[in-house]
Structures are given as C-alpha cells and as structure tokens.
Coordinates of C-alpha atoms in Angstrom, one line a residue:
M18 CA 0.0 0.0 0.0
A19 CA 1.4 3.4 -0.9
S20 CA 2.5 5.6 2.0
R21 CA 0.4 8.6 2.8
R22 CA 2.1 11.9 1.9
D23 CA 2.8 14.2 4.9
P24 CA 1.0 17.5 4.3
W25 CA 3.6 19.3 6.5
F26 CA 6.4 18.6 4.1
D27 CA 4.3 19.2 1.0
N28 CA 3.5 22.6 2.5
A29 CA 7.1 23.3 3.3
K30 CA 8.3 22.3 -0.2
M31 CA 5.7 24.5 -1.9
A32 CA 6.4 27.4 0.4
L33 CA 10.2 27.1 -0.1
V34 CA 10.0 26.8 -3.9
T35 CA 7.7 29.8 -3.9
L36 CA 10.4 31.7 -2.0
V37 CA 12.9 30.6 -4.6
V38 CA 10.8 32.2 -7.3
L39 CA 10.4 35.3 -5.2
G40 CA 14.1 35.7 -4.5
H41 CA 15.0 35.2 -8.1
S42 CA 12.4 37.8 -9.2
W43 CA 13.9 40.4 -6.9
V44 CA 17.0 40.5 -9.1
L45 CA 14.8 42.5 -11.5
L46 CA 14.4 45.3 -8.9
P47 CA 16.7 48.3 -8.6
D48 CA 19.2 48.2 -5.8
N49 CA 18.1 50.0 -2.7
A50 CA 18.3 49.4 1.1
L51 CA 14.9 47.7 1.4
V52 CA 15.4 45.3 -1.5
E53 CA 18.9 44.4 -0.4
H54 CA 17.7 43.8 3.1
L55 CA 14.8 41.6 2.0
Y56 CA 17.1 39.6 -0.3
D57 CA 19.7 39.0 2.4
F58 CA 17.1 38.1 5.0
L59 CA 15.6 35.5 2.6
Y60 CA 18.8 34.0 1.5
A61 CA 20.2 33.7 5.0
W62 CA 17.8 30.9 5.8
H63 CA 15.5 29.8 2.9
V64 CA 18.2 27.9 0.9
P65 CA 19.4 26.1 4.1
A66 CA 15.8 25.2 4.8
F67 CA 15.3 23.9 1.2
V68 CA 18.5 21.8 1.5
L69 CA 17.5 20.5 5.0
V70 CA 14.0 19.4 3.7
T71 CA 15.7 17.8 0.7
G72 CA 18.0 15.8 3.1
Y73 CA 15.1 14.6 5.2
L74 CA 13.2 13.4 2.1
S75 CA 16.3 11.7 0.8
R76 CA 16.7 9.3 3.8
S77 CA 15.4 6.3 2.0
F78 CA 17.8 6.5 -0.9
S79 CA 19.9 3.4 -1.4
Y80 CA 22.2 1.8 -4.0
T81 CA 19.6 -0.3 -5.6
R82 CA 19.0 -0.5 -9.3
A83 CA 15.6 1.1 -9.1
R84 CA 16.8 4.0 -6.9
L85 CA 19.9 4.7 -9.0
W86 CA 17.8 4.7 -12.2
S87 CA 15.3 7.1 -10.6
L88 CA 18.2 9.4 -9.7
V89 CA 19.4 9.4 -13.3
R90 CA 15.9 9.8 -14.7
T91 CA 14.6 12.5 -12.4
V92 CA 17.8 14.5 -11.6
A93 CA 20.6 13.9 -14.1
V94 CA 18.4 13.9 -17.3
P95 CA 16.5 17.1 -16.3
Y96 CA 19.8 18.7 -15.5
V97 CA 21.2 18.0 -19.0
L98 CA 18.0 19.1 -20.7
F99 CA 17.2 22.2 -18.7
E100 CA 20.8 23.4 -18.5
A101 CA 20.7 23.4 -22.3
G102 CA 17.2 24.9 -22.5
I103 CA 17.8 27.9 -20.2
A104 CA 21.2 28.5 -21.8
L105 CA 19.7 28.6 -25.3
F106 CA 16.9 30.9 -24.0
R107 CA 19.4 33.3 -22.5
I108 CA 21.7 33.3 -25.5
H109 CA 19.2 33.6 -28.3
V110 CA 16.4 35.6 -26.6
G111 CA 18.5 37.6 -24.1
G112 CA 21.7 38.0 -26.1
E113 CA 23.8 36.7 -23.2
Q114 CA 27.1 35.0 -23.5
L115 CA 27.5 31.7 -21.5
E116 CA 30.4 29.3 -21.2
D117 CA 31.1 25.9 -19.8
L118 CA 27.6 24.5 -20.2
W119 CA 27.0 21.4 -18.0
R120 CA 30.4 21.7 -16.4
D121 CA 29.5 24.9 -14.5
P122 CA 25.8 24.9 -13.7
H123 CA 24.1 28.1 -14.7
W124 CA 21.7 30.0 -12.4
P125 CA 19.2 27.6 -10.7
M126 CA 20.7 24.4 -12.2
W127 CA 23.2 24.2 -9.4
F128 CA 20.6 22.6 -7.2
L129 CA 20.2 19.6 -9.5
S130 CA 23.9 19.0 -9.7
A131 CA 24.1 19.3 -5.9
L132 CA 21.1 17.0 -5.4
F133 CA 22.6 14.3 -7.6
F134 CA 25.8 14.1 -5.5
W135 CA 24.0 14.5 -2.2
R136 CA 21.8 11.6 -3.0
L137 CA 24.8 9.5 -4.0
L138 CA 26.4 10.3 -0.7
T139 CA 23.2 9.5 1.3
P140 CA 23.9 5.9 2.2
V141 CA 27.3 6.8 3.5
L142 CA 26.3 9.9 5.4
R143 CA 23.1 8.5 6.9
G144 CA 24.9 6.1 9.1
L145 CA 28.1 8.0 9.6
W146 CA 28.8 8.6 13.3
G147 CA 29.5 12.3 13.8
G148 CA 28.3 12.9 10.3
L149 CA 27.1 16.4 11.0
A150 CA 30.4 17.4 12.6
V151 CA 32.2 16.0 9.5
A152 CA 29.9 17.9 7.2
V153 CA 30.5 21.2 9.1
A154 CA 34.3 20.6 8.9
V155 CA 34.0 19.9 5.1
S156 CA 31.9 23.1 4.6
L157 CA 34.5 25.2 6.4
V158 CA 37.4 23.8 4.6
A159 CA 35.7 23.7 1.2
G160 CA 35.8 27.5 1.1
L161 CA 39.6 27.3 0.7
Y162 CA 39.7 25.0 -2.3
A163 CA 36.3 24.2 -3.9
G164 CA 35.7 25.5 -7.4
D165 CA 33.0 26.0 -10.0
T166 CA 33.0 22.5 -11.6
L167 CA 29.5 21.1 -11.1
D168 CA 29.2 23.8 -8.4
V169 CA 31.2 21.6 -6.0
A170 CA 31.6 24.7 -3.7
R171 CA 27.9 24.8 -3.0
I172 CA 27.6 21.0 -2.8
L173 CA 30.2 21.0 0.0
G174 CA 29.3 24.4 1.5
L175 CA 25.7 23.5 2.1
L176 CA 26.4 19.9 3.0
P177 CA 25.7 20.4 6.8
F178 CA 22.1 21.3 6.1
F179 CA 21.6 18.2 3.9
V180 CA 23.1 16.0 6.6
M181 CA 21.0 17.7 9.2
G182 CA 17.9 16.6 7.3
L183 CA 19.3 13.0 6.9
K184 CA 19.8 12.8 10.7
A185 CA 16.4 14.2 11.6
T186 CA 13.7 11.7 12.6
P187 CA 9.9 12.1 12.8
E188 CA 10.2 12.0 16.6
R189 CA 12.6 14.9 16.7
L190 CA 10.6 16.9 14.2
E191 CA 7.5 16.4 16.5
L192 CA 9.3 18.7 19.0
L193 CA 8.7 21.6 16.6
R194 CA 5.0 21.3 17.3
A195 CA 5.2 22.7 20.8
R196 CA 3.7 26.1 21.1
W197 CA 6.7 27.6 22.9
V198 CA 8.9 26.4 20.0
Q199 CA 6.7 28.2 17.5
V200 CA 6.8 31.4 19.6
V201 CA 10.6 31.2 19.8
S202 CA 10.7 30.6 16.0
V203 CA 9.0 33.9 15.4
G204 CA 11.6 35.6 17.6
V205 CA 14.4 33.8 15.6
L206 CA 13.2 35.1 12.3
V207 CA 12.7 38.6 13.7
G208 CA 16.3 38.3 15.0
I209 CA 17.6 37.3 11.6
W210 CA 15.7 40.2 10.1
F211 CA 17.6 42.6 12.3
L212 CA 20.9 40.9 11.8
T213 CA 20.7 41.0 8.1
A214 CA 20.0 44.7 8.2
R215 CA 23.8 45.1 8.5
T216 CA 24.9 42.0 6.5
D217 CA 27.4 43.9 4.4
Q218 CA 29.3 44.9 7.6
W219 CA 30.2 41.3 8.4
A220 CA 29.2 39.2 5.4
A221 CA 28.6 40.4 1.9
T222 CA 25.6 38.9 0.0
E223 CA 28.0 36.7 -2.0
W224 CA 28.6 34.7 1.3
L225 CA 25.0 33.6 1.3
Y226 CA 25.5 31.7 -2.0
Y227 CA 28.2 29.4 -0.5
R228 CA 29.9 29.3 -3.9
A229 CA 32.9 31.6 -3.7
R230 CA 36.3 30.7 -2.4
Y231 CA 37.5 32.6 0.6
D232 CA 40.4 34.3 -1.4
E233 CA 37.8 35.7 -3.8
L234 CA 36.0 37.4 -0.9
D235 CA 39.2 39.2 0.2
V236 CA 39.3 38.1 3.8
S237 CA 41.7 36.2 6.0
D238 CA 41.2 32.5 6.5
S239 CA 40.4 32.9 10.1
R240 CA 37.8 35.6 9.4
A241 CA 36.4 33.4 6.6
F242 CA 36.0 30.4 8.9
L243 CA 34.3 32.6 11.5
T244 CA 31.9 34.1 8.9
R245 CA 31.0 30.7 7.3
A246 CA 30.4 29.2 10.7
S247 CA 28.2 32.1 11.7
L248 CA 26.2 31.7 8.5
L249 CA 25.8 28.0 9.2
V250 CA 24.4 28.7 12.6
L251 CA 22.1 31.5 11.2
G252 CA 20.9 29.2 8.4
T253 CA 20.2 26.4 10.9
L254 CA 18.2 28.5 13.2
G255 CA 16.2 30.1 10.4
A256 CA 15.5 26.7 8.7
W257 CA 14.2 25.1 11.9
A258 CA 12.2 28.2 12.7
F259 CA 10.6 28.1 9.3
L260 CA 9.7 24.4 9.7
A261 CA 8.2 25.1 13.1
L262 CA 5.8 27.6 11.6
V263 CA 4.8 25.6 8.5
P264 CA 1.1 24.5 8.8
R265 CA 0.5 20.8 9.1
I266 CA -3.0 20.7 7.6
G267 CA -3.7 19.7 4.0
G268 CA -5.5 21.7 1.3
W269 CA -5.1 23.1 -2.2
F270 CA -1.6 24.5 -1.4
T271 CA -0.5 21.1 0.0
R272 CA -1.5 19.3 -3.2
M273 CA 0.9 21.6 -5.1
G274 CA 3.8 20.3 -3.1
S275 CA 4.3 17.4 -5.5
A276 CA 5.1 19.8 -8.4
T277 CA 8.0 21.7 -6.8
L278 CA 10.5 20.5 -9.4
V279 CA 8.2 21.8 -12.2
V280 CA 8.1 25.2 -10.5
Y281 CA 11.9 25.2 -10.0
L282 CA 12.8 24.3 -13.5
F283 CA 10.4 26.5 -15.4
H284 CA 10.2 29.7 -13.4
G285 CA 13.6 30.8 -14.7
F286 CA 12.3 31.2 -18.2
A287 CA 9.5 33.6 -17.0
V288 CA 11.9 35.6 -14.7
K289 CA 14.5 36.0 -17.4
G290 CA 11.8 36.7 -20.0
A291 CA 10.5 39.5 -17.9
G292 CA 14.0 41.0 -17.6
Y293 CA 14.5 40.9 -21.3
A294 CA 11.1 42.5 -21.9
G295 CA 12.2 45.5 -19.8
W296 CA 10.5 44.9 -16.5
G297 CA 13.6 46.3 -14.8
G298 CA 12.9 49.6 -16.4
F299 CA 9.4 49.8 -14.9
T300 CA 10.7 48.9 -11.4
E301 CA 13.4 51.5 -11.7
Q302 CA 10.8 54.2 -12.3
H303 CA 8.4 52.9 -9.7
P304 CA 10.4 51.3 -6.9
A305 CA 7.7 50.7 -4.3
L306 CA 5.1 49.6 -6.9
G307 CA 7.7 47.5 -8.7
L308 CA 8.6 45.6 -5.5
A309 CA 5.0 44.9 -4.6
T310 CA 3.9 44.0 -8.1
T311 CA 7.0 41.8 -8.8
S312 CA 6.5 40.0 -5.5
V313 CA 2.8 39.3 -6.2
L314 CA 3.5 38.1 -9.7
A315 CA 6.3 35.9 -8.5
V316 CA 4.0 34.1 -6.0
A317 CA 1.3 33.9 -8.7
L318 CA 3.8 32.3 -11.1
A319 CA 4.8 29.7 -8.6
L320 CA 1.2 28.8 -7.9
L321 CA 0.4 28.7 -11.7
L322 CA 3.2 26.4 -12.5
A323 CA 2.3 24.1 -9.6
S324 CA -1.4 24.1 -10.4
P325 CA -2.5 20.5 -11.3
P326 CA -3.5 21.2 -15.0
V327 CA -0.2 23.1 -15.7
A328 CA 2.1 20.8 -13.7
R329 CA 0.5 17.7 -15.3
V330 CA 1.6 18.9 -18.8
L331 CA 5.0 20.4 -17.8
G332 CA 5.8 17.3 -15.8
H333 CA 6.3 15.4 -19.0
A334 CA 9.3 17.7 -19.8
V335 CA 10.7 17.4 -16.3
D336 CA 10.6 13.6 -16.5
P337 CA 10.7 12.7 -20.2
L338 CA 12.0 9.2 -19.7
G339 CA 9.3 8.4 -17.1
F340 CA 6.6 9.8 -19.4
A341 CA 7.9 7.7 -22.3
G342 CA 8.0 4.7 -20.1
R343 CA 4.4 5.2 -19.0
R344 CA 3.3 5.6 -22.6
V345 CA 5.1 2.4 -23.6
G346 CA 3.5 0.7 -20.7
E347 CA 0.1 2.0 -21.6
A348 CA 0.6 0.8 -25.2
A349 CA 1.7 -2.6 -24.0
D350 CA -1.4 -2.8 -21.7
V351 CA -3.6 -1.9 -24.7
A352 CA -1.9 -4.6 -26.8
V353 CA -2.3 -7.2 -24.1
A354 CA -5.9 -6.2 -23.6
S355 CA -6.6 -6.4 -27.3
Q356 CA -5.0 -9.8 -27.5
R357 CA -7.2 -11.0 -24.7
V358 CA -10.3 -9.7 -26.4
D359 CA -9.2 -11.6 -29.6
D360 CA -8.6 -14.8 -27.6
H361 CA -12.0 -14.5 -25.9
A362 CA -13.7 -13.9 -29.2
D363 CA -12.0 -17.0 -30.7
E364 CA -13.2 -19.0 -27.6
L365 CA -16.7 -17.7 -28.0
A366 CA -16.8 -18.5 -31.7
E367 CA -15.6 -22.0 -31.0
L368 CA -18.3 -22.4 -28.3
V369 CA -21.0 -21.2 -30.6
A370 CA -19.9 -23.5 -33.4
A371 CA -19.8 -26.5 -31.0
Q372 CA -23.4 -25.7 -29.9
Q373 CA -24.5 -25.5 -33.5
R374 CA -22.9 -28.9 -34.3
A375 CA -24.5 -30.6 -31.3
P376 CA -28.1 -31.0 -32.7
A377 CA -26.8 -32.4 -35.9
L378 CA -24.8 -35.0 -34.1
R379 CA -27.9 -36.0 -32.0
G380 CA -30.0 -36.3 -35.2

C-alpha cells in the first residue's frame, strides 16, 4: 500500500520553492536598502531550509538499481535538458554569453547538480557517526579550495544542512509542534531580520550563496572560517524556525507540493523573459510599486506552475523518460488487452460452433 504523503512537508516544499521564485524575481528590482535587506534576509535561511528538507526526504535512498535509475531519470536527465534549455533561451532571446555548459551549472541548475551528488552520498552519510560534525568541517574547509566544476563549492558548503535533514527523525521533528517552539521561532526570524539589516558589515551577499572561495572574498582564512560558521548557525536557526511555523494541515496549497520541481525548472524562463522585456525599467521608475507587483507576480507564477493542470503537462518535460516509459507501458497494456479480447472472441466463436454442431450429431 502506498504511503500517505505528509502535508507538513508538502506545505514546506511548496512554500520554499515559492520563496525561490520570489528571491529570483527580486533581481529585477533596482538596488536599494529595502530590496537588499529583504534579499539578504531571505537567502540567510531559505536555501538552508530547502536543503534540509531535501535531506530529510532523501533518507530512503539506497544503492539499488531502481533508486539509481530514478536518480538518473529525475535529476541527471532534467539537469542536462534544462541546463541546455535555459542557456539557449538566455543566448538567443536575451543575447547573453554563456560558457562551460553542464560543467559549470548556470543559475538555478546548481541545485540539480548538488542533489545528484548529495543523494549518492546519502547511504554513506546517513549512518556515519558524527556525520554532522564532519559535514561542518567539510563546509568550512571547502571555502579554501572548492571551485565551479558542477558547483562543488555549493555541494560541500551547504552539506551540513543536507546531513541535518538526513539525521532528523519524525520523533525529533515532532518537538517543533510545541507552542513555545513556535513562539521562539517567530523571535528567531525577527532576530535574523535585524541581523541581516547590516549584513554587508560582516558578510557580503556573496557569502549567502556558499559558492565563492575565501580568497575571492578578500578576507583572511580565520575571518572566513568565522563568517562561514556564523552563517551555518544562522541558516540552521532560520531553517528550523521556518519548519516550526509551517502549517501541518492539508489543502489546495499542500497538493501543489508534489510539483515543486516543475516550478523550480520552469520559473527561470519567466523571470529571465520579464527581464529581457524591460520589466527592470518599470521597477526602476516605480520602486515601491515595482517591489509589490514583482512579489505578487512571482508568487502567482509559482502557484500557476504548480497548479495541477499546468504541472501535469509540464511534468512530461521534467521527467521525459518516465513519461515515455508510461506511454510504452500503456501501449503494452492496450496490446495485451486487445490480444485477450481476440482470444475471448475465438473461444466464444468455437463455443457457438460447438453448440450448433450438437443438434446435428444427435439427429
């Protein structure tokens, strides 16, 4: 019997992917203190939360043929296809110049590259004693050496949040339901809001991406370790605070949680298209209205892409091999059913013929 989906995690996934669209849409806005503050506040915790949830939902991954094929079909293949698709769109529609396709993931494609390797590491990390401490050490050291190839810097930099999700259990997550935890979580997010008001004084926005080497950020190694460690703590507190505040009841929003990959892979075309169409010029002339309108449209875009009719169609592009396999299976089922009908028809014809012969034999 299929396991029942947990509405809590579907709500969390849909909320997080909506925040991804929102954050990406804010790049269309003019730089000002409010936009920069909103951006830094969001990126301080929502990517860590996304990775933590991904880790929790990856706990069952194992090195079986079915799991490995699913990883290739649902992560590697979409990476190859959508890396090419968004690159062609940016080059031929936006007139941009891109290099190192597939080797250096472009814009949102980094997450698929990271997810592929995190999943491969799951059976090792899941049972590793002290795995979280190891992941933190790896994250801190990665800033010294990690490069752009397949966004390994982010894969290693964000690894503690993935391992945190792997190590979480339903029993531990139940602790987040306590009322006092939810009250504290509101305070945590308020605290992060105030801390990120002065982010540039202690950690430029680039730090929040976990992708740059320390020497590129022009700080000493000791300062870099301290900054990365501070961001890991901040991201952890924000991620858990977010999860504590996510509703656990089902509804129309919950049902969209199964379409988060569709939202993630397709929203970039709309955001980039808006930029090419000159939306940035409008927001430059009307900063307040531009912020409000862009935010509302970003949320609406996420909901549209995740709506069942749209997600059902776009899902074929997200999982083309699965779609092809289902069509082949349906065709095979039709062929088998047709053959059974023919067989039954032959049996019926033989039975009728036998009944017709019976009177003649008795006469």
